[in-house]
JSON list of C-alpha atoms in Angstrom, two decimals:
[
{"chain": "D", "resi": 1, "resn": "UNK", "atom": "CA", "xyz": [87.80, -16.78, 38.10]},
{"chain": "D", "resi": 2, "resn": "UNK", "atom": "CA", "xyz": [86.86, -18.18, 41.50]},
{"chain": "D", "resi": 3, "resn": "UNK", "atom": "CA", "xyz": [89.18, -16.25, 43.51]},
{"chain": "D", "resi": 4, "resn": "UNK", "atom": "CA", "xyz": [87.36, -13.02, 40.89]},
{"chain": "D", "resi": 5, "resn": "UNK", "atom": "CA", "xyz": [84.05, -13.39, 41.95]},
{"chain": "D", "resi": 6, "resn": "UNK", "atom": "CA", "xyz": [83.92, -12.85, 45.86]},
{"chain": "D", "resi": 7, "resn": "UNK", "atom": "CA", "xyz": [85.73, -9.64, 45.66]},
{"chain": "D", "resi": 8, "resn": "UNK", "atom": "CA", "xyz": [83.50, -8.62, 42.74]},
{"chain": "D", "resi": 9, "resn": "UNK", "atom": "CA", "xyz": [79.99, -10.01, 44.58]},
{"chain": "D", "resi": 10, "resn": "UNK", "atom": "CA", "xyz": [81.50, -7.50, 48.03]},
{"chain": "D", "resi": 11, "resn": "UNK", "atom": "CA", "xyz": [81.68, -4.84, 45.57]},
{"chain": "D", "resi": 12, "resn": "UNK", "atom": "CA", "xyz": [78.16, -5.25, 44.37]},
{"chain": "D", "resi": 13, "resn": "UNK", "atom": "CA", "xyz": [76.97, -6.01, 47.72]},
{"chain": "D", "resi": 14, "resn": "UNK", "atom": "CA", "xyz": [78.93, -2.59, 49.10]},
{"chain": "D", "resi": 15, "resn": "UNK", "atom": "CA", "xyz": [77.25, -0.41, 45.96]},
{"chain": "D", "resi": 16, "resn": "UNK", "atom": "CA", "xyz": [73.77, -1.76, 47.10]},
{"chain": "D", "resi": 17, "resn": "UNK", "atom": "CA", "xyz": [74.03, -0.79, 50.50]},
{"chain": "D", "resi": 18, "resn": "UNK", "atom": "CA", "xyz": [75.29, 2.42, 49.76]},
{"chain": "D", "resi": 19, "resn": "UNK", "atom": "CA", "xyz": [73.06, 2.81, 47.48]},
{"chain": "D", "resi": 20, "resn": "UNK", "atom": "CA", "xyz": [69.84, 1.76, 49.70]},
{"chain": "D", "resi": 21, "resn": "UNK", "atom": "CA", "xyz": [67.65, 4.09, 51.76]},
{"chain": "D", "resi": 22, "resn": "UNK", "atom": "CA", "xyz": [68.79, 3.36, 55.62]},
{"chain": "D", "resi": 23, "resn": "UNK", "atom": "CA", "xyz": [66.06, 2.06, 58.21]},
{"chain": "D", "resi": 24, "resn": "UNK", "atom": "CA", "xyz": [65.41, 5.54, 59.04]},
{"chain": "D", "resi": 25, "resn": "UNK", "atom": "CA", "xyz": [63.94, 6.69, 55.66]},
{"chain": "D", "resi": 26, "resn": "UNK", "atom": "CA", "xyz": [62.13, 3.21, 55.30]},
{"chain": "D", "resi": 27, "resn": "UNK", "atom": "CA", "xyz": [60.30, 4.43, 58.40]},
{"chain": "D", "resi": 28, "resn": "UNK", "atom": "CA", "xyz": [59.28, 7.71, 57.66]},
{"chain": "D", "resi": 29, "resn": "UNK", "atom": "CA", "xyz": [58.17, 6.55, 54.37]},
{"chain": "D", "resi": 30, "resn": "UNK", "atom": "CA", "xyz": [56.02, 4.03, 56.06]},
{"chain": "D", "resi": 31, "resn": "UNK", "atom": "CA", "xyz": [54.56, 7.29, 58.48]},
{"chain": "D", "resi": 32, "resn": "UNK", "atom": "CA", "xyz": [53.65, 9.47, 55.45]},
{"chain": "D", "resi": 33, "resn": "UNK", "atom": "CA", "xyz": [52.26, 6.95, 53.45]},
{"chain": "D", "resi": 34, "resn": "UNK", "atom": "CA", "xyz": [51.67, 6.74, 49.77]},
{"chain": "D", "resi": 35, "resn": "UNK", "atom": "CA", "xyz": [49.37, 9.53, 49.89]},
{"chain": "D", "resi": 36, "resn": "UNK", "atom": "CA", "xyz": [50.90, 12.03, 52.27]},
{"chain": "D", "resi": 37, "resn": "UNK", "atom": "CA", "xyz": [54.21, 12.93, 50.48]},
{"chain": "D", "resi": 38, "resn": "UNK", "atom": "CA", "xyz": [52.05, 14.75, 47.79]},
{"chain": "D", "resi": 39, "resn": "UNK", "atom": "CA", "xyz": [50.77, 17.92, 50.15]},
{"chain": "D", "resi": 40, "resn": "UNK", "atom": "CA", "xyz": [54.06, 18.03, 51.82]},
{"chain": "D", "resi": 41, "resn": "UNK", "atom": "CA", "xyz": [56.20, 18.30, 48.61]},
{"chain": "D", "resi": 42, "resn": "UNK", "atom": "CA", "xyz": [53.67, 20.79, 47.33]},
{"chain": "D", "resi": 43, "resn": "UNK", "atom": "CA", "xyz": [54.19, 22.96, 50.61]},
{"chain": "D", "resi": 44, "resn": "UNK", "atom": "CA", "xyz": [57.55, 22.86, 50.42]},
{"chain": "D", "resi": 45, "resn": "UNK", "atom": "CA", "xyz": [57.47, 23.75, 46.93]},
{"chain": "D", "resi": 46, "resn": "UNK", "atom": "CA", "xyz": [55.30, 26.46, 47.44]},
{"chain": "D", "resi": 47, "resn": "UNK", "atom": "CA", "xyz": [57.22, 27.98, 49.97]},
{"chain": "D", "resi": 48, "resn": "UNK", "atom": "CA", "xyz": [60.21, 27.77, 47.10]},
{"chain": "D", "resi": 49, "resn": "UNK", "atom": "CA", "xyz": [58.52, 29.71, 44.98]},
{"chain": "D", "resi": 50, "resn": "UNK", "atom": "CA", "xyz": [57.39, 32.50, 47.10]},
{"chain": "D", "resi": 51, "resn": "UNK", "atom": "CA", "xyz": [61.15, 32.57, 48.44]},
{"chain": "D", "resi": 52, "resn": "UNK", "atom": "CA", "xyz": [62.27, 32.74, 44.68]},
{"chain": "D", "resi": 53, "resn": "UNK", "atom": "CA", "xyz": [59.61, 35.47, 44.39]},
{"chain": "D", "resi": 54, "resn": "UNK", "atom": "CA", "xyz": [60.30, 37.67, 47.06]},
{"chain": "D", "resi": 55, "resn": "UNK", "atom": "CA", "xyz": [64.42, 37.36, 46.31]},
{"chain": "D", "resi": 56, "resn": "UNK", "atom": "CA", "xyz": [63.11, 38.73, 42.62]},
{"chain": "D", "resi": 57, "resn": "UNK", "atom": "CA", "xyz": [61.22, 41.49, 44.06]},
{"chain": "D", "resi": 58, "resn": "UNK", "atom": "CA", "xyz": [64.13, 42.55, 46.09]},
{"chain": "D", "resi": 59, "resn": "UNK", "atom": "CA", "xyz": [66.31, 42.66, 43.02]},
{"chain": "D", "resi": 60, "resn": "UNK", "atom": "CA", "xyz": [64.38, 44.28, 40.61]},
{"chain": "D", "resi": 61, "resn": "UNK", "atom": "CA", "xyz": [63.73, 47.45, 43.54]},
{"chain": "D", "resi": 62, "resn": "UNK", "atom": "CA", "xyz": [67.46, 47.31, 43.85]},
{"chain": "D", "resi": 63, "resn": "UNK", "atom": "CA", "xyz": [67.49, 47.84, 40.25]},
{"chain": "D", "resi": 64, "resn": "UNK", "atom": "CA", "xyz": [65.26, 50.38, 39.78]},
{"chain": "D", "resi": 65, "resn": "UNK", "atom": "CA", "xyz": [67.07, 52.17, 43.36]},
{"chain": "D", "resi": 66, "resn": "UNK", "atom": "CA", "xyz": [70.33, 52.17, 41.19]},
{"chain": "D", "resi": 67, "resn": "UNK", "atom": "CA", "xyz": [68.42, 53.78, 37.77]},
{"chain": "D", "resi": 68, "resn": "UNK", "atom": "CA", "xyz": [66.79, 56.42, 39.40]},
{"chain": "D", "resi": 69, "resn": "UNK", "atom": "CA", "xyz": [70.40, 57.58, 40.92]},
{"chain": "D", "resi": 70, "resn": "UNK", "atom": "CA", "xyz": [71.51, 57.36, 37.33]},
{"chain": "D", "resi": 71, "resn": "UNK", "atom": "CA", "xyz": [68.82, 59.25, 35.79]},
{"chain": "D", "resi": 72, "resn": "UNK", "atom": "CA", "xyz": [69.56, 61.77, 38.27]},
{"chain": "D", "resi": 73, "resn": "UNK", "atom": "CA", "xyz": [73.48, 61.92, 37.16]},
{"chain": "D", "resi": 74, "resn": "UNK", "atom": "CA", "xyz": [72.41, 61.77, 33.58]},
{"chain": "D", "resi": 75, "resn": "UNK", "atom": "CA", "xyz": [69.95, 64.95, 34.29]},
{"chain": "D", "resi": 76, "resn": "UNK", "atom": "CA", "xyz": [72.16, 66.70, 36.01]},
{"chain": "D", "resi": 77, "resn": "UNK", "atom": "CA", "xyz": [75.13, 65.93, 33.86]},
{"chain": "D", "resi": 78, "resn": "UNK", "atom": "CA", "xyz": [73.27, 66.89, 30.47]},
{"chain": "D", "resi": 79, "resn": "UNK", "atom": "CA", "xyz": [71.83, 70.27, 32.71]},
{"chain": "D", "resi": 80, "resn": "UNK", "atom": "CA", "xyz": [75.75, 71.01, 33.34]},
{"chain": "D", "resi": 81, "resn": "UNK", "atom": "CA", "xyz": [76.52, 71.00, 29.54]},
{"chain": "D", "resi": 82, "resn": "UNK", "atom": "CA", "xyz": [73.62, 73.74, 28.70]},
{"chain": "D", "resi": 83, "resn": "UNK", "atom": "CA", "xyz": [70.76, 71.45, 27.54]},
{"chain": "D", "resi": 84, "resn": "UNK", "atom": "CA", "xyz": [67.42, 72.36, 28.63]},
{"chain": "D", "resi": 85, "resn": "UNK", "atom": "CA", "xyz": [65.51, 70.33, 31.61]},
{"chain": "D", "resi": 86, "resn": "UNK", "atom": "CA", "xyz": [63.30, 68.38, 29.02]},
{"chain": "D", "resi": 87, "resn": "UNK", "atom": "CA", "xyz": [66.56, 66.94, 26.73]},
{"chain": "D", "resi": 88, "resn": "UNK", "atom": "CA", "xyz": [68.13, 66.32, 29.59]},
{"chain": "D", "resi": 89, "resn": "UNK", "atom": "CA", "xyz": [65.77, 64.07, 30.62]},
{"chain": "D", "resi": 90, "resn": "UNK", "atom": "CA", "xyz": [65.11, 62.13, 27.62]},
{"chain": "D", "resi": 91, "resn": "UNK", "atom": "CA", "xyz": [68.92, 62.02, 26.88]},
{"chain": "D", "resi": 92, "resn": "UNK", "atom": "CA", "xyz": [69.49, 60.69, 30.85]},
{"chain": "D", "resi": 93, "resn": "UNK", "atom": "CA", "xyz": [66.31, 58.37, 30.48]},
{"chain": "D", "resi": 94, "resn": "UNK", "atom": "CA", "xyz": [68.05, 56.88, 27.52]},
{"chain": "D", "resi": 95, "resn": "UNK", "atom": "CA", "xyz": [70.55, 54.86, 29.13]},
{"chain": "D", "resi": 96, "resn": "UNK", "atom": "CA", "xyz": [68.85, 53.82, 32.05]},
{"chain": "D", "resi": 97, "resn": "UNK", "atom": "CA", "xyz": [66.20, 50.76, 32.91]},
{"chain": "D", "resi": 98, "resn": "UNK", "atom": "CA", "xyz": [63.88, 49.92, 29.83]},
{"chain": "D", "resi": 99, "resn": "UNK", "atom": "CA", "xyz": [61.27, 49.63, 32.44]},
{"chain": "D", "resi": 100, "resn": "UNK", "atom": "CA", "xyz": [61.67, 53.14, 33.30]},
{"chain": "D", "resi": 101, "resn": "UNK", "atom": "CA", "xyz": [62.57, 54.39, 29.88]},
{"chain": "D", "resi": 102, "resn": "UNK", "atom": "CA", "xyz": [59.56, 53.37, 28.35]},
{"chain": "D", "resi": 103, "resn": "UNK", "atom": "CA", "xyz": [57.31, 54.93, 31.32]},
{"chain": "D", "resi": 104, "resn": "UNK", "atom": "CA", "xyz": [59.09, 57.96, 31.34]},
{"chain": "D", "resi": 105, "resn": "UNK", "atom": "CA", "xyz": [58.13, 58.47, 27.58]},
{"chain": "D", "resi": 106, "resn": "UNK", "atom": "CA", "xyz": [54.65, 60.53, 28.49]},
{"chain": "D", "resi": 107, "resn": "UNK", "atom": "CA", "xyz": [56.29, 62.86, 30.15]},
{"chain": "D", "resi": 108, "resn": "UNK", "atom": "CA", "xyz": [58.26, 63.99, 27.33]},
{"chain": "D", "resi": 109, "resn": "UNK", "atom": "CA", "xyz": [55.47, 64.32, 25.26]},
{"chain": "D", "resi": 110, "resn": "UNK", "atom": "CA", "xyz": [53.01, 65.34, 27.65]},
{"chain": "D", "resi": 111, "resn": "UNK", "atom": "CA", "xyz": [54.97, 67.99, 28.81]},
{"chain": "D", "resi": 112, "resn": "UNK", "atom": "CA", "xyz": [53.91, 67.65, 32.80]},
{"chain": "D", "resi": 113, "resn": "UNK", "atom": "CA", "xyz": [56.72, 65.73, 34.19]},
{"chain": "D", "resi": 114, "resn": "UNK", "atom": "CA", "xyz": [56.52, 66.55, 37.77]},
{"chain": "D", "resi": 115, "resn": "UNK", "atom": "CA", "xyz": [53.14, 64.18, 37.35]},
{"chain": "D", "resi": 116, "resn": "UNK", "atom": "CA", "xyz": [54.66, 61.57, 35.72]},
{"chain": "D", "resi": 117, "resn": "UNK", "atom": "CA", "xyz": [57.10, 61.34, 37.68]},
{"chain": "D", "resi": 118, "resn": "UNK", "atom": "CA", "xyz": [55.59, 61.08, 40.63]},
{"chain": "D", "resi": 119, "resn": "UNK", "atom": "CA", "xyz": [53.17, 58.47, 39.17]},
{"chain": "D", "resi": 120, "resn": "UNK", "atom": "CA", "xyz": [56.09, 56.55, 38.43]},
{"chain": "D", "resi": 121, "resn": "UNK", "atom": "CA", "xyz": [57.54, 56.88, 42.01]},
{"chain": "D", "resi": 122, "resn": "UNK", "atom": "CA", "xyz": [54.80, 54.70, 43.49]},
{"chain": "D", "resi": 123, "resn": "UNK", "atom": "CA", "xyz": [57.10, 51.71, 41.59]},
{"chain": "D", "resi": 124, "resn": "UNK", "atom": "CA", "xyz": [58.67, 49.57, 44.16]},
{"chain": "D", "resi": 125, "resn": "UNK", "atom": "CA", "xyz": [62.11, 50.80, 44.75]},
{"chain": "D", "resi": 126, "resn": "UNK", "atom": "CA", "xyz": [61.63, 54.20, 42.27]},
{"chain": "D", "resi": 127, "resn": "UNK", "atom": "CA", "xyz": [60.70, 56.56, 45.71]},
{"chain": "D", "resi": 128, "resn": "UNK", "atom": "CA", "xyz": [63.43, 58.93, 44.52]},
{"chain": "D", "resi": 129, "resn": "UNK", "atom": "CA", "xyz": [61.70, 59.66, 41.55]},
{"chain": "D", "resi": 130, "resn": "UNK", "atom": "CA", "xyz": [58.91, 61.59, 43.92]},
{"chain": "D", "resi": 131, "resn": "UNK", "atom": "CA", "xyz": [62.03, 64.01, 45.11]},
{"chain": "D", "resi": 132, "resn": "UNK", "atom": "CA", "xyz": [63.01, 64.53, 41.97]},
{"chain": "D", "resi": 133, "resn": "UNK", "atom": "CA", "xyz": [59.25, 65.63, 40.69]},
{"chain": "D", "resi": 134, "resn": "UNK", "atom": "CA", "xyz": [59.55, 68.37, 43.83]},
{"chain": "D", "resi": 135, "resn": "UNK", "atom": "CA", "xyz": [62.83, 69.36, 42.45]},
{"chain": "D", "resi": 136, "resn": "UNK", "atom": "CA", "xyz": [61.48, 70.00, 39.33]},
{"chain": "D", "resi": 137, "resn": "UNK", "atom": "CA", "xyz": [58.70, 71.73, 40.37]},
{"chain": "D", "resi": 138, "resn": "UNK", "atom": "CA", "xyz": [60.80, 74.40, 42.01]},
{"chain": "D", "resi": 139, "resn": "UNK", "atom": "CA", "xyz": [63.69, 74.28, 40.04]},
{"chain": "D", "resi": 140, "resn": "UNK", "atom": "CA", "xyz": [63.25, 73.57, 36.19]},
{"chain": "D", "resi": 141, "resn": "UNK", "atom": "CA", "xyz": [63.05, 76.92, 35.21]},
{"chain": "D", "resi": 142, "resn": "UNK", "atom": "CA", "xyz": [66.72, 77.55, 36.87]},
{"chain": "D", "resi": 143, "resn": "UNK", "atom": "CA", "xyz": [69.15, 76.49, 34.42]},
{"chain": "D", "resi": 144, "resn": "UNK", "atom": "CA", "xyz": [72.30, 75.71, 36.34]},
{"chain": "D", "resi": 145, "resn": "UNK", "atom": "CA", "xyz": [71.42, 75.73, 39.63]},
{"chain": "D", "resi": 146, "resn": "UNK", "atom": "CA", "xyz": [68.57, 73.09, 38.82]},
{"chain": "D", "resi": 147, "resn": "UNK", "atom": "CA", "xyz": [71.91, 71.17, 37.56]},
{"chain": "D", "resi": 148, "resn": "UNK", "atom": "CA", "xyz": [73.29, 71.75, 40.74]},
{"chain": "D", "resi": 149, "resn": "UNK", "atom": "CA", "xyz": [70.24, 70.15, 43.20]},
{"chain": "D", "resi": 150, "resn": "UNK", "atom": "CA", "xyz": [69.45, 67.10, 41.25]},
{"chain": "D", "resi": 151, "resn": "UNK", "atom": "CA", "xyz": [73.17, 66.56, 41.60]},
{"chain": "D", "resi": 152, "resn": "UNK", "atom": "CA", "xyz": [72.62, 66.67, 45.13]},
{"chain": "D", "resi": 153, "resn": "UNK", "atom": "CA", "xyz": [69.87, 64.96, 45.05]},
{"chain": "D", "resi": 154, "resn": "UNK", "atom": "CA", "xyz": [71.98, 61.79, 43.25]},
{"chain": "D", "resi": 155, "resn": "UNK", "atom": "CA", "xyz": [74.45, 61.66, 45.86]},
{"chain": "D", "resi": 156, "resn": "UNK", "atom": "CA", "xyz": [71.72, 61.61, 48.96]},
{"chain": "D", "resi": 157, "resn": "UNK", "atom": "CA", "xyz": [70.00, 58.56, 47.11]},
{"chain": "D", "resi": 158, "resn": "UNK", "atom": "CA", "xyz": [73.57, 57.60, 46.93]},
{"chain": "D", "resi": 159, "resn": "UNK", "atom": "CA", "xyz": [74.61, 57.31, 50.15]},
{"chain": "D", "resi": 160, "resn": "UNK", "atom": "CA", "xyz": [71.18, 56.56, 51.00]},
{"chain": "D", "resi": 161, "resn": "UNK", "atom": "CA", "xyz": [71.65, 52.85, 48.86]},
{"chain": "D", "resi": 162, "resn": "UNK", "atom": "CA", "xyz": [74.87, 52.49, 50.69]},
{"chain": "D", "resi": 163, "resn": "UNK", "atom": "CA", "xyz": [73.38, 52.72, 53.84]},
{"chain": "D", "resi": 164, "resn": "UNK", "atom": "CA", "xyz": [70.96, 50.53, 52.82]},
{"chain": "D", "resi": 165, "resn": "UNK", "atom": "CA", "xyz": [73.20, 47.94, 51.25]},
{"chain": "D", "resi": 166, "resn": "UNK", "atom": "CA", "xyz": [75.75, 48.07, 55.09]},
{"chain": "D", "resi": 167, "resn": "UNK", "atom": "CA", "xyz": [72.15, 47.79, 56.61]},
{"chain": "D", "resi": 168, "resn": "UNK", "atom": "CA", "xyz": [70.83, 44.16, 54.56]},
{"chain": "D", "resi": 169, "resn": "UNK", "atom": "CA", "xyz": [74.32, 42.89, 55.27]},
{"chain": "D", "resi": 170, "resn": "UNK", "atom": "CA", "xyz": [74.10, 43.29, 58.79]},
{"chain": "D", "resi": 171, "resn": "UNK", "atom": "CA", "xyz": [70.64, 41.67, 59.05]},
{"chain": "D", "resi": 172, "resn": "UNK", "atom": "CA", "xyz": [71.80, 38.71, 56.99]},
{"chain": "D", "resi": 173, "resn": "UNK", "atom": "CA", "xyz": [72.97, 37.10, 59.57]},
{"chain": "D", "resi": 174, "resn": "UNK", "atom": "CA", "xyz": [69.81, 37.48, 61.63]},
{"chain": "D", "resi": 175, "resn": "UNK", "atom": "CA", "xyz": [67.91, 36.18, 58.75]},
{"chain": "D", "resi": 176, "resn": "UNK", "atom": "CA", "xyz": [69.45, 33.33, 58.18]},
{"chain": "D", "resi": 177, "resn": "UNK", "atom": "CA", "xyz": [69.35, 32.74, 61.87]},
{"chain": "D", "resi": 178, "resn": "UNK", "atom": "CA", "xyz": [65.04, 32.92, 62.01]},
{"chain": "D", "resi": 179, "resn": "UNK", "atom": "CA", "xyz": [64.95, 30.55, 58.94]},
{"chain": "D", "resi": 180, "resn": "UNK", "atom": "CA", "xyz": [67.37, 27.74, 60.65]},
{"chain": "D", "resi": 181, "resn": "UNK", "atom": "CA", "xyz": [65.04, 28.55, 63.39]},
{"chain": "D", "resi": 182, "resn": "UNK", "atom": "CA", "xyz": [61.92, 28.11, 61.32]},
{"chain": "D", "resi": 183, "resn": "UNK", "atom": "CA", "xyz": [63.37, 25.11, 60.19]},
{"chain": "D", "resi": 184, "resn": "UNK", "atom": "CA", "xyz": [64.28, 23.19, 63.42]},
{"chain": "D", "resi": 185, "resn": "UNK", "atom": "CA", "xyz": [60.84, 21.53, 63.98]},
{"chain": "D", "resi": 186, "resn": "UNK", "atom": "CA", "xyz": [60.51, 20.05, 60.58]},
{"chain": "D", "resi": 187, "resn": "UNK", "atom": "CA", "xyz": [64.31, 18.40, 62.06]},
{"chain": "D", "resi": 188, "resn": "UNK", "atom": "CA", "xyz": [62.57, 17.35, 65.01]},
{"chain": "D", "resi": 189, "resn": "UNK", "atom": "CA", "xyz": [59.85, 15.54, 63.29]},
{"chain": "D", "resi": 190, "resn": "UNK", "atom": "CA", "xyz": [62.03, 13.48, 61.27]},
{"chain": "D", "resi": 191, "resn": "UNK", "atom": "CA", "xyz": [64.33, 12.82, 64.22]},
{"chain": "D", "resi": 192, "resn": "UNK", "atom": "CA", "xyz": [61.14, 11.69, 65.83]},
{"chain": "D", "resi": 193, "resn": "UNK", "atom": "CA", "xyz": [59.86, 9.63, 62.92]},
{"chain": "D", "resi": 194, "resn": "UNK", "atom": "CA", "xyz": [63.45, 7.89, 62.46]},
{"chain": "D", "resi": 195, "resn": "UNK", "atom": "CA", "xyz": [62.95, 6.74, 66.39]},
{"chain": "D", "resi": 196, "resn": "UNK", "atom": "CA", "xyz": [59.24, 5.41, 65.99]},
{"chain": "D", "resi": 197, "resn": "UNK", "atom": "CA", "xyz": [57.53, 7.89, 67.89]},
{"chain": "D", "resi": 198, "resn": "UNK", "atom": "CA", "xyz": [55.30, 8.19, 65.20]},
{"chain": "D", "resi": 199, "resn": "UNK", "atom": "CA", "xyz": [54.79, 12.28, 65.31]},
{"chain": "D", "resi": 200, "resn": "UNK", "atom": "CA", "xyz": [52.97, 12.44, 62.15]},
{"chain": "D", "resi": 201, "resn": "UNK", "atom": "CA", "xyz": [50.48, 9.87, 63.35]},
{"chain": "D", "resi": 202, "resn": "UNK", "atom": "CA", "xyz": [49.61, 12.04, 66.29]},
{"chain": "D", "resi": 203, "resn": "UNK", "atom": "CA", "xyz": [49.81, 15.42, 64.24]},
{"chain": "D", "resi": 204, "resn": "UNK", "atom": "CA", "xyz": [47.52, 14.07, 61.73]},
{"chain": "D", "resi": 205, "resn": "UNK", "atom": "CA", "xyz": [45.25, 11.60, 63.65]},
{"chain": "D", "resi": 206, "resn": "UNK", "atom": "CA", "xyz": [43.50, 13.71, 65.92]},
{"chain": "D", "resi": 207, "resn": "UNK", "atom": "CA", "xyz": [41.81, 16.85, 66.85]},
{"chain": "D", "resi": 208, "resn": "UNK", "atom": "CA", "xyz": [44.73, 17.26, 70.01]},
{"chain": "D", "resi": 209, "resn": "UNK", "atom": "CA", "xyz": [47.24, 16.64, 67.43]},
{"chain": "D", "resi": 210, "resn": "UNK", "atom": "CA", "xyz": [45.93, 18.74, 64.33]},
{"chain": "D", "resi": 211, "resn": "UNK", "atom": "CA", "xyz": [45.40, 21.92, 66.99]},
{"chain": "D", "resi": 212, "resn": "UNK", "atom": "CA", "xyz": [49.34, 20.94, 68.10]},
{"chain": "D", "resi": 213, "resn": "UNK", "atom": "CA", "xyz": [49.83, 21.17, 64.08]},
{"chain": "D", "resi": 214, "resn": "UNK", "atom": "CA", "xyz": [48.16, 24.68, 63.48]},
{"chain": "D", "resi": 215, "resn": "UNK", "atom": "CA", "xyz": [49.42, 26.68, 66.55]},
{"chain": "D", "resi": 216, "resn": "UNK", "atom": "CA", "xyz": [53.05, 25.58, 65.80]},
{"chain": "D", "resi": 217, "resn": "UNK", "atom": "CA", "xyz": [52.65, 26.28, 61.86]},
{"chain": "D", "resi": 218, "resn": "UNK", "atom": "CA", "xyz": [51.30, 29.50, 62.91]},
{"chain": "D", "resi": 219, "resn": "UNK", "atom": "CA", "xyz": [53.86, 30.63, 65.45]},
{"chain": "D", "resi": 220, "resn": "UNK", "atom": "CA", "xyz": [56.50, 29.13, 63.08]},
{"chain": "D", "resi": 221, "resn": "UNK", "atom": "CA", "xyz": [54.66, 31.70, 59.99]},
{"chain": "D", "resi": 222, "resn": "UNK", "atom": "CA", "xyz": [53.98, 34.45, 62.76]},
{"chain": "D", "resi": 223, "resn": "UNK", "atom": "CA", "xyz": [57.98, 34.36, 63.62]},
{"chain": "D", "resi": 224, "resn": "UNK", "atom": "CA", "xyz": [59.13, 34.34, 60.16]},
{"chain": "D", "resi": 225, "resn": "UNK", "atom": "CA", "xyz": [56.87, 37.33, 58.78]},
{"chain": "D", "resi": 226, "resn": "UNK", "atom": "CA", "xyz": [57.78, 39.22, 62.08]},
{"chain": "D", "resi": 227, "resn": "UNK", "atom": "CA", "xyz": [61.52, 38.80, 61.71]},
{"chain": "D", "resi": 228, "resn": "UNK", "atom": "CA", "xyz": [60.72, 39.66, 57.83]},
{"chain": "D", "resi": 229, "resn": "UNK", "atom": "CA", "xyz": [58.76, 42.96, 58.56]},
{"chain": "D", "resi": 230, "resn": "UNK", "atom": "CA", "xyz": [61.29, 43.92, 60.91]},
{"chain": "D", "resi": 231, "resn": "UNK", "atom": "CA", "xyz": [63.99, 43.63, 58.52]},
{"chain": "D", "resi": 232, "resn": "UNK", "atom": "CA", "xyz": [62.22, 45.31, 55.98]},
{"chain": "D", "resi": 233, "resn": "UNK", "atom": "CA", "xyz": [61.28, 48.26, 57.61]},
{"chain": "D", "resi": 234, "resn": "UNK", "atom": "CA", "xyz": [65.33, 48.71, 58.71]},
{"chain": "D", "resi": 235, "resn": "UNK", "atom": "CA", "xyz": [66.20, 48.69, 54.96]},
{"chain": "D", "resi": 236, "resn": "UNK", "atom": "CA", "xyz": [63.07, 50.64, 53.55]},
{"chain": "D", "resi": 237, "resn": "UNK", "atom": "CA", "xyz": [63.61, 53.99, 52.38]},
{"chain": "D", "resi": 238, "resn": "UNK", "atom": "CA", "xyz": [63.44, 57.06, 54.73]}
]
């Protein structure tokens, strides 16, 4: 049992240190204080959620992007095989987005789609539906060769996705880059912190230290939204 309990007591003792917060962490604790961590975890959090929100926004216009291009097949499908303009678009709005399905129900009964859909068009990431309203303004009395531009008019918003979609790819990489970037001087303050130089203390202690704070949180915002807008405004639609 003796020769048991050493190896056994290293074990523990191994588990324990492992299992500790290092000298580093014991210090920054000590610099935020018990009061501190609260506003910072909130931040962070906050910043989450808007991250979460924006990646939702971009999904559902993607979405919506991807049922207007099939509305526009079904309509111009259903237009090929003799139905008139108005079953055609109930029978394409059928199968799309229940978002869009259930808006596009006034135009059927109201009769004045072009308005409708252009109402509907000012949706985030449903612009097409705006080209399709002019196409039916000029064209829904043609029959077949009505069939024949919203066809057309599918594969420009087509291509014009693709595009889109080669576009985001090639700006992840510069995304990710300005959000490591945005990142770095939260790294630097907890480099600092684990070396004692006490960065918070000055940050937060001090009119020179909170103006340090507000001009590098607003750079570090300024940066991000720029690199944002620019991104956007490769990927928004022409």
């Amino acid at each position: 049992m003796s020769d048991i309990l050493p190896p056994a007591a290293l074990a523990g003792l191994a588990v324990w240190i492992a299992a500790a917060p290092s000298p580093a962490a014991v210090r920054v604790r000590g610099l935020l204080g018990p009061r501190r961590p609260a506003p910072l975890e909130s931040a962070v959090r906050s910043i989450g959620a808007s991250a979460r929100d924006i990646q939702r926004r971009r999904h559902l216009e993607r979405d919506r992007r991807t049922a207007v291009i099939a509305l526009c097949d079904g309509i111009s499908a259903e237009l090929a095989a003799g139905q008139a303009p108005e079953i055609a678009l109930t029978s394409a709005a059928a199968v799309i987005d229940p978002v869009l399905r259930a808006a596009l129900e006034p135009a059927r009964r109201r009769g004045d789609v072009p308005a409708e859909l252009e109402r509907l068009a000012t949706l985030p990431g449903a612009e097409g539906l705006r080209l399709l309203a002019g196409c039916w303004r000029i064209g829904a009395e043609r029959g077949g060769m009505f069939g024949d531009v919203v066809a057309g008019l599918a594969a420009a918003l087509r291509d014009e996705e693709a595009h889109r979609a080669e576009v985001a790819a090639q700006l992840a990489g510069p995304r990710a880059t300005a959000r490591l970037l945005a990142g770095l001087p939260l790294l630097g303050l907890a480099m600092g912190a684990a070396l004692g130089a006490r960065p918070l203390a000055f940050l937060f202690g001090g009119v020179p230290g909170l103006a340090c704070l507000l001009l590098g949180v607003g750079l570090d915002v300024g940066g991000l939204w720029w690199t944002q807008r620019l991104a956007a405004r490769a990927v928004a639609p022409r």
